[in-house]
mmCIF file of C-alpha atoms in Angstrom:
data_model
loop_
_atom_site.group_PDB
_atom_site.id
_atom_site.type_symbol
_atom_site.label_atom_id
_atom_site.label_comp_id
_atom_site.label_asym_id
_atom_site.label_seq_id
_atom_site.Cartn_x
_atom_site.Cartn_y
_atom_site.Cartn_z
ATOM 1 C CA MET A 22 -4.939 1.505 15.410
ATOM 2 C CA LEU A 23 -6.599 -0.142 12.403
ATOM 3 C CA LYS A 24 -9.146 2.591 12.047
ATOM 4 C CA SER A 25 -6.486 5.294 12.112
ATOM 5 C CA PHE A 26 -4.356 3.375 9.610
ATOM 6 C CA ALA A 27 -7.327 2.979 7.259
ATOM 7 C CA ALA A 28 -8.314 6.600 7.714
ATOM 8 C CA ALA A 29 -4.805 7.817 6.953
ATOM 9 C CA CYS A 30 -4.518 5.697 3.825
ATOM 10 C CA LEU A 31 -8.008 6.710 2.732
ATOM 11 C CA ALA A 32 -7.170 10.388 3.086
ATOM 12 C CA ALA A 33 -4.048 9.933 1.010
ATOM 13 C CA ILE A 34 -5.825 8.078 -1.727
ATOM 14 C CA VAL A 35 -8.713 10.539 -1.956
ATOM 15 C CA THR A 36 -7.254 13.983 -1.259
ATOM 16 C CA VAL A 37 -3.638 14.188 -2.454
ATOM 17 C CA PRO A 38 -3.133 17.617 -3.991
ATOM 18 C CA MET A 39 -1.823 17.800 -7.547
ATOM 19 C CA ALA A 40 1.298 19.715 -6.542
ATOM 20 C CA ALA A 41 2.391 16.773 -4.362
ATOM 21 C CA GLN A 42 3.287 14.644 -7.361
ATOM 22 C CA SER A 43 6.226 15.360 -9.637
ATOM 23 C CA ASN A 44 8.353 13.573 -12.151
ATOM 24 C CA MET A 45 11.294 11.717 -10.676
ATOM 25 C CA ALA A 46 14.839 12.043 -11.961
ATOM 26 C CA GLN A 47 15.909 8.828 -10.235
ATOM 27 C CA PRO A 48 14.025 6.101 -8.338
ATOM 28 C CA GLU A 49 13.544 6.628 -4.628
ATOM 29 C CA LYS A 50 14.585 3.662 -2.494
ATOM 30 C CA PHE A 51 13.741 2.946 1.141
ATOM 31 C CA THR A 52 14.422 0.140 3.531
ATOM 32 C CA ALA A 53 12.538 -0.713 6.718
ATOM 33 C CA PHE A 54 12.476 -3.307 9.467
ATOM 34 C CA ALA A 55 9.090 -5.068 9.314
ATOM 35 C CA VAL A 56 7.487 -6.616 12.382
ATOM 36 C CA ASP A 57 4.419 -8.825 11.849
ATOM 37 C CA THR A 58 2.428 -9.541 15.011
ATOM 38 C CA SER A 59 -0.818 -10.293 13.162
ATOM 39 C CA THR A 60 -3.085 -13.277 13.551
ATOM 40 C CA MET A 61 -1.918 -14.589 10.142
ATOM 41 C CA THR A 62 1.365 -15.935 11.583
ATOM 42 C CA PRO A 63 1.795 -18.322 14.506
ATOM 43 C CA ARG A 64 4.456 -16.063 16.064
ATOM 44 C CA ALA A 65 5.821 -12.585 15.474
ATOM 45 C CA GLY A 66 7.938 -12.395 12.349
ATOM 46 C CA THR A 67 10.580 -9.851 11.339
ATOM 47 C CA ALA A 68 12.267 -9.049 8.053
ATOM 48 C CA GLN A 69 13.933 -6.299 6.139
ATOM 49 C CA VAL A 70 11.679 -4.733 3.493
ATOM 50 C CA ASP A 71 13.065 -2.841 0.512
ATOM 51 C CA ILE A 72 10.836 -0.413 -1.398
ATOM 52 C CA THR A 73 11.675 1.228 -4.725
ATOM 53 C CA ILE A 74 9.479 3.911 -6.305
ATOM 54 C CA ASN A 75 10.244 4.636 -9.954
ATOM 55 C CA ARG A 76 7.433 7.132 -10.578
ATOM 56 C CA TRP A 77 4.430 8.656 -8.876
ATOM 57 C CA SER A 78 0.866 7.878 -9.881
ATOM 58 C CA THR A 79 -0.936 10.787 -11.490
ATOM 59 C CA ASP A 80 -4.046 12.639 -10.367
ATOM 60 C CA ALA A 81 -5.850 11.016 -13.315
ATOM 61 C CA ASP A 82 -4.767 7.552 -12.076
ATOM 62 C CA ARG A 83 -6.136 8.255 -8.588
ATOM 63 C CA THR A 84 -9.366 9.777 -9.860
ATOM 64 C CA GLY A 85 -9.951 6.900 -12.315
ATOM 65 C CA LEU A 86 -9.433 4.248 -9.616
ATOM 66 C CA ILE A 87 -11.821 5.983 -7.200
ATOM 67 C CA GLU A 88 -14.493 6.276 -9.882
ATOM 68 C CA ILE A 89 -14.154 2.605 -10.822
ATOM 69 C CA LEU A 90 -14.491 1.570 -7.191
ATOM 70 C CA ARG A 91 -17.542 3.752 -6.606
ATOM 71 C CA SER A 92 -19.323 2.722 -9.802
ATOM 72 C CA LYS A 93 -18.259 -0.912 -10.292
ATOM 73 C CA GLY A 94 -16.868 -2.182 -6.962
ATOM 74 C CA GLN A 95 -13.762 -3.887 -5.644
ATOM 75 C CA ASP A 96 -13.425 -6.551 -8.368
ATOM 76 C CA ALA A 97 -13.349 -3.909 -11.123
ATOM 77 C CA LEU A 98 -10.911 -1.862 -9.058
ATOM 78 C CA LEU A 99 -8.601 -4.878 -8.755
ATOM 79 C CA GLU A 100 -8.735 -5.459 -12.507
ATOM 80 C CA ALA A 101 -7.993 -1.815 -13.276
ATOM 81 C CA LEU A 102 -5.130 -1.654 -10.768
ATOM 82 C CA GLN A 103 -3.535 -4.781 -12.248
ATOM 83 C CA LYS A 104 -3.607 -3.165 -15.707
ATOM 84 C CA MET A 105 -1.860 0.014 -14.524
ATOM 85 C CA PRO A 106 1.825 0.402 -15.229
ATOM 86 C CA VAL A 107 4.277 -0.684 -12.573
ATOM 87 C CA VAL A 108 5.415 2.342 -10.508
ATOM 88 C CA GLY A 109 7.886 0.508 -8.277
ATOM 89 C CA PHE A 110 8.313 -2.659 -6.251
ATOM 90 C CA ILE A 111 8.751 -4.108 -2.791
ATOM 91 C CA ASN A 112 10.762 -7.114 -1.727
ATOM 92 C CA THR A 113 12.406 -8.838 1.198
ATOM 93 C CA PRO A 114 15.798 -10.555 0.996
ATOM 94 C CA GLY A 115 15.475 -13.982 -0.546
ATOM 95 C CA SER A 116 11.956 -13.377 -1.914
ATOM 96 C CA LEU A 117 10.483 -12.417 -5.241
ATOM 97 C CA ARG A 118 9.794 -8.769 -5.783
ATOM 98 C CA TYR A 119 6.192 -7.566 -5.848
ATOM 99 C CA ASP A 120 5.260 -4.846 -8.304
ATOM 100 C CA LEU A 121 3.541 -1.703 -7.074
ATOM 101 C CA HIS A 122 0.863 -0.123 -9.255
ATOM 102 C CA PHE A 123 0.013 2.942 -7.185
ATOM 103 C CA ALA A 124 2.326 5.448 -5.403
ATOM 104 C CA ARG A 125 1.366 8.881 -4.030
ATOM 105 C CA GLN A 126 3.224 11.321 -1.798
ATOM 106 C CA ILE A 127 1.754 14.030 0.417
ATOM 107 C CA PRO A 128 3.969 16.851 1.720
ATOM 108 C CA GLN A 129 3.577 17.463 5.461
ATOM 109 C CA PRO A 130 3.661 20.905 7.125
ATOM 110 C CA GLU A 131 6.830 20.143 9.115
ATOM 111 C CA GLY A 132 8.766 19.321 5.918
ATOM 112 C CA GLY A 133 8.258 15.560 5.865
ATOM 113 C CA ARG A 134 5.869 13.575 3.747
ATOM 114 C CA ARG A 135 3.484 10.665 3.701
ATOM 115 C CA ILE A 136 3.794 8.071 0.997
ATOM 116 C CA VAL A 137 0.921 5.684 0.170
ATOM 117 C CA LEU A 138 1.591 2.629 -1.991
ATOM 118 C CA GLY A 139 -0.872 0.119 -3.320
ATOM 119 C CA THR A 140 -0.952 -3.047 -5.375
ATOM 120 C CA ASP A 141 -2.771 -6.284 -5.921
ATOM 121 C CA ARG A 142 -1.769 -9.015 -3.479
ATOM 122 C CA TYR A 143 -0.116 -12.251 -4.587
ATOM 123 C CA ILE A 144 -2.592 -15.126 -4.313
ATOM 124 C CA GLY A 145 -0.900 -18.545 -4.295
ATOM 125 C CA SER A 146 -2.208 -21.731 -5.875
ATOM 126 C CA TRP A 147 -3.627 -23.173 -2.623
ATOM 127 C CA GLU A 148 -5.497 -19.949 -1.881
ATOM 128 C CA ALA A 149 -6.826 -19.702 -5.438
ATOM 129 C CA ALA A 150 -7.980 -23.366 -5.469
ATOM 130 C CA ASN A 151 -9.548 -23.420 -1.988
ATOM 131 C CA HIS A 152 -10.956 -19.867 -2.002
ATOM 132 C CA PRO A 153 -10.691 -19.097 1.720
ATOM 133 C CA ARG A 154 -12.030 -15.805 3.071
ATOM 134 C CA THR A 155 -8.637 -14.106 2.449
ATOM 135 C CA VAL A 156 -9.310 -13.940 -1.331
ATOM 136 C CA ASP A 157 -11.862 -11.219 -0.482
ATOM 137 C CA TYR A 158 -8.891 -9.076 0.611
ATOM 138 C CA PRO A 159 -6.907 -8.836 -2.654
ATOM 139 C CA PHE A 160 -4.962 -5.580 -2.072
ATOM 140 C CA THR A 161 -1.809 -4.579 -0.231
ATOM 141 C CA VAL A 162 -1.617 -0.959 1.036
ATOM 142 C CA ILE A 163 1.504 0.570 2.593
ATOM 143 C CA GLU A 164 1.882 3.946 4.283
ATOM 144 C CA LEU A 165 5.201 5.547 5.144
ATOM 145 C CA GLN A 166 5.455 8.644 7.379
ATOM 146 C CA LEU A 167 8.797 10.337 6.784
ATOM 147 C CA ASP A 168 10.372 13.365 8.388
ATOM 148 C CA LYS A 169 12.263 16.048 6.400
ATOM 149 C CA ASN A 170 15.381 13.789 6.391
ATOM 150 C CA GLY A 171 13.486 10.835 4.915
ATOM 151 C CA LEU A 172 13.456 8.890 8.194
ATOM 152 C CA GLY A 173 10.333 7.496 9.780
ATOM 153 C CA LYS A 174 7.959 4.614 10.247
ATOM 154 C CA GLY A 175 5.080 3.008 8.438
ATOM 155 C CA TRP A 176 2.459 0.287 8.209
ATOM 156 C CA ALA A 177 1.617 -2.381 5.677
ATOM 157 C CA SER A 178 -1.829 -3.934 5.382
ATOM 158 C CA ILE A 179 -1.016 -7.049 3.388
ATOM 159 C CA TYR A 180 -4.601 -8.348 3.147
ATOM 160 C CA THR A 181 -6.876 -5.404 2.427
ATOM 161 C CA LYS A 182 -10.464 -5.051 1.198
ATOM 162 C CA VAL A 183 -11.485 -1.784 -0.464
ATOM 163 C CA THR A 184 -15.111 -0.701 -0.574
ATOM 164 C CA ALA A 185 -17.178 2.392 -1.300
ATOM 165 C CA THR A 186 -19.805 3.405 1.206
ATOM 166 C CA GLU A 187 -23.301 4.573 0.269
ATOM 167 C CA SER A 188 -22.143 8.151 0.835
ATOM 168 C CA GLY A 189 -19.366 7.623 -1.757
ATOM 169 C CA ASN A 190 -16.421 7.442 0.669
ATOM 170 C CA VAL A 191 -13.674 4.840 0.251
ATOM 171 C CA GLU A 192 -13.023 2.415 3.149
ATOM 172 C CA LEU A 193 -10.113 0.074 3.742
ATOM 173 C CA GLU A 194 -10.493 -3.090 5.830
ATOM 174 C CA ASN A 195 -7.504 -5.065 7.080
ATOM 175 C CA PHE A 196 -8.097 -8.864 7.288
ATOM 176 C CA THR A 197 -5.657 -9.301 10.186
ATOM 177 C CA ASN A 198 -5.891 -7.860 13.649
ATOM 178 C CA GLU A 199 -2.871 -5.585 13.121
ATOM 179 C CA PRO A 200 -1.011 -4.254 10.105
ATOM 180 C CA VAL A 201 2.658 -5.073 9.727
ATOM 181 C CA MET A 202 4.690 -2.337 11.441
ATOM 182 C CA LEU A 203 7.498 -0.823 9.399
ATOM 183 C CA ASN A 204 10.162 0.513 11.741
ATOM 184 C CA GLU A 205 13.371 2.409 11.064
ATOM 185 C CA VAL A 206 12.336 3.482 7.553
ATOM 186 C CA HIS A 207 15.150 5.286 5.818
ATOM 187 C CA PRO A 208 16.274 6.206 2.319
ATOM 188 C CA VAL A 209 18.844 4.103 0.476
ATOM 189 C CA LYS A 210 21.329 6.047 -1.647
#
């Protein structure tokens, strides 16, 4: 599961065609039911997740981020991503919203689309002061798979490491044993 999730996100980050991105007249909003069965929580947790996309990242954004990762590594990628404009946000009821800095959509042959979202992960004061292994996983990556009606499912890798291989490919590594499952994804009007 993790390898297919990472491969799907990687393909979206690296190969999204230019025609897949367009200017948005209005923000797109989605809601999903998140189920976290990872090793990061003592028991399974559930919550509603709301996602708003105000604009899509450009081909130049994607290309620039990939080049930074390949030439300078994950730390430089994190710094560059943090400096990018906010393209949307995610939040759960009763929590702060988290800005998204990367959003791409990929049309699917059957009329649906895949959406890949990325951002830097919030690192709290305890984590910053104690520097556990989780600080090596500073990204959050989300993938939504939607049908032609905007309904579907998805995954969220909250703690993600991004590396470039010797061959130049981009790899995603999830810190936890399972990504958070996003069920019942649907648009909000």
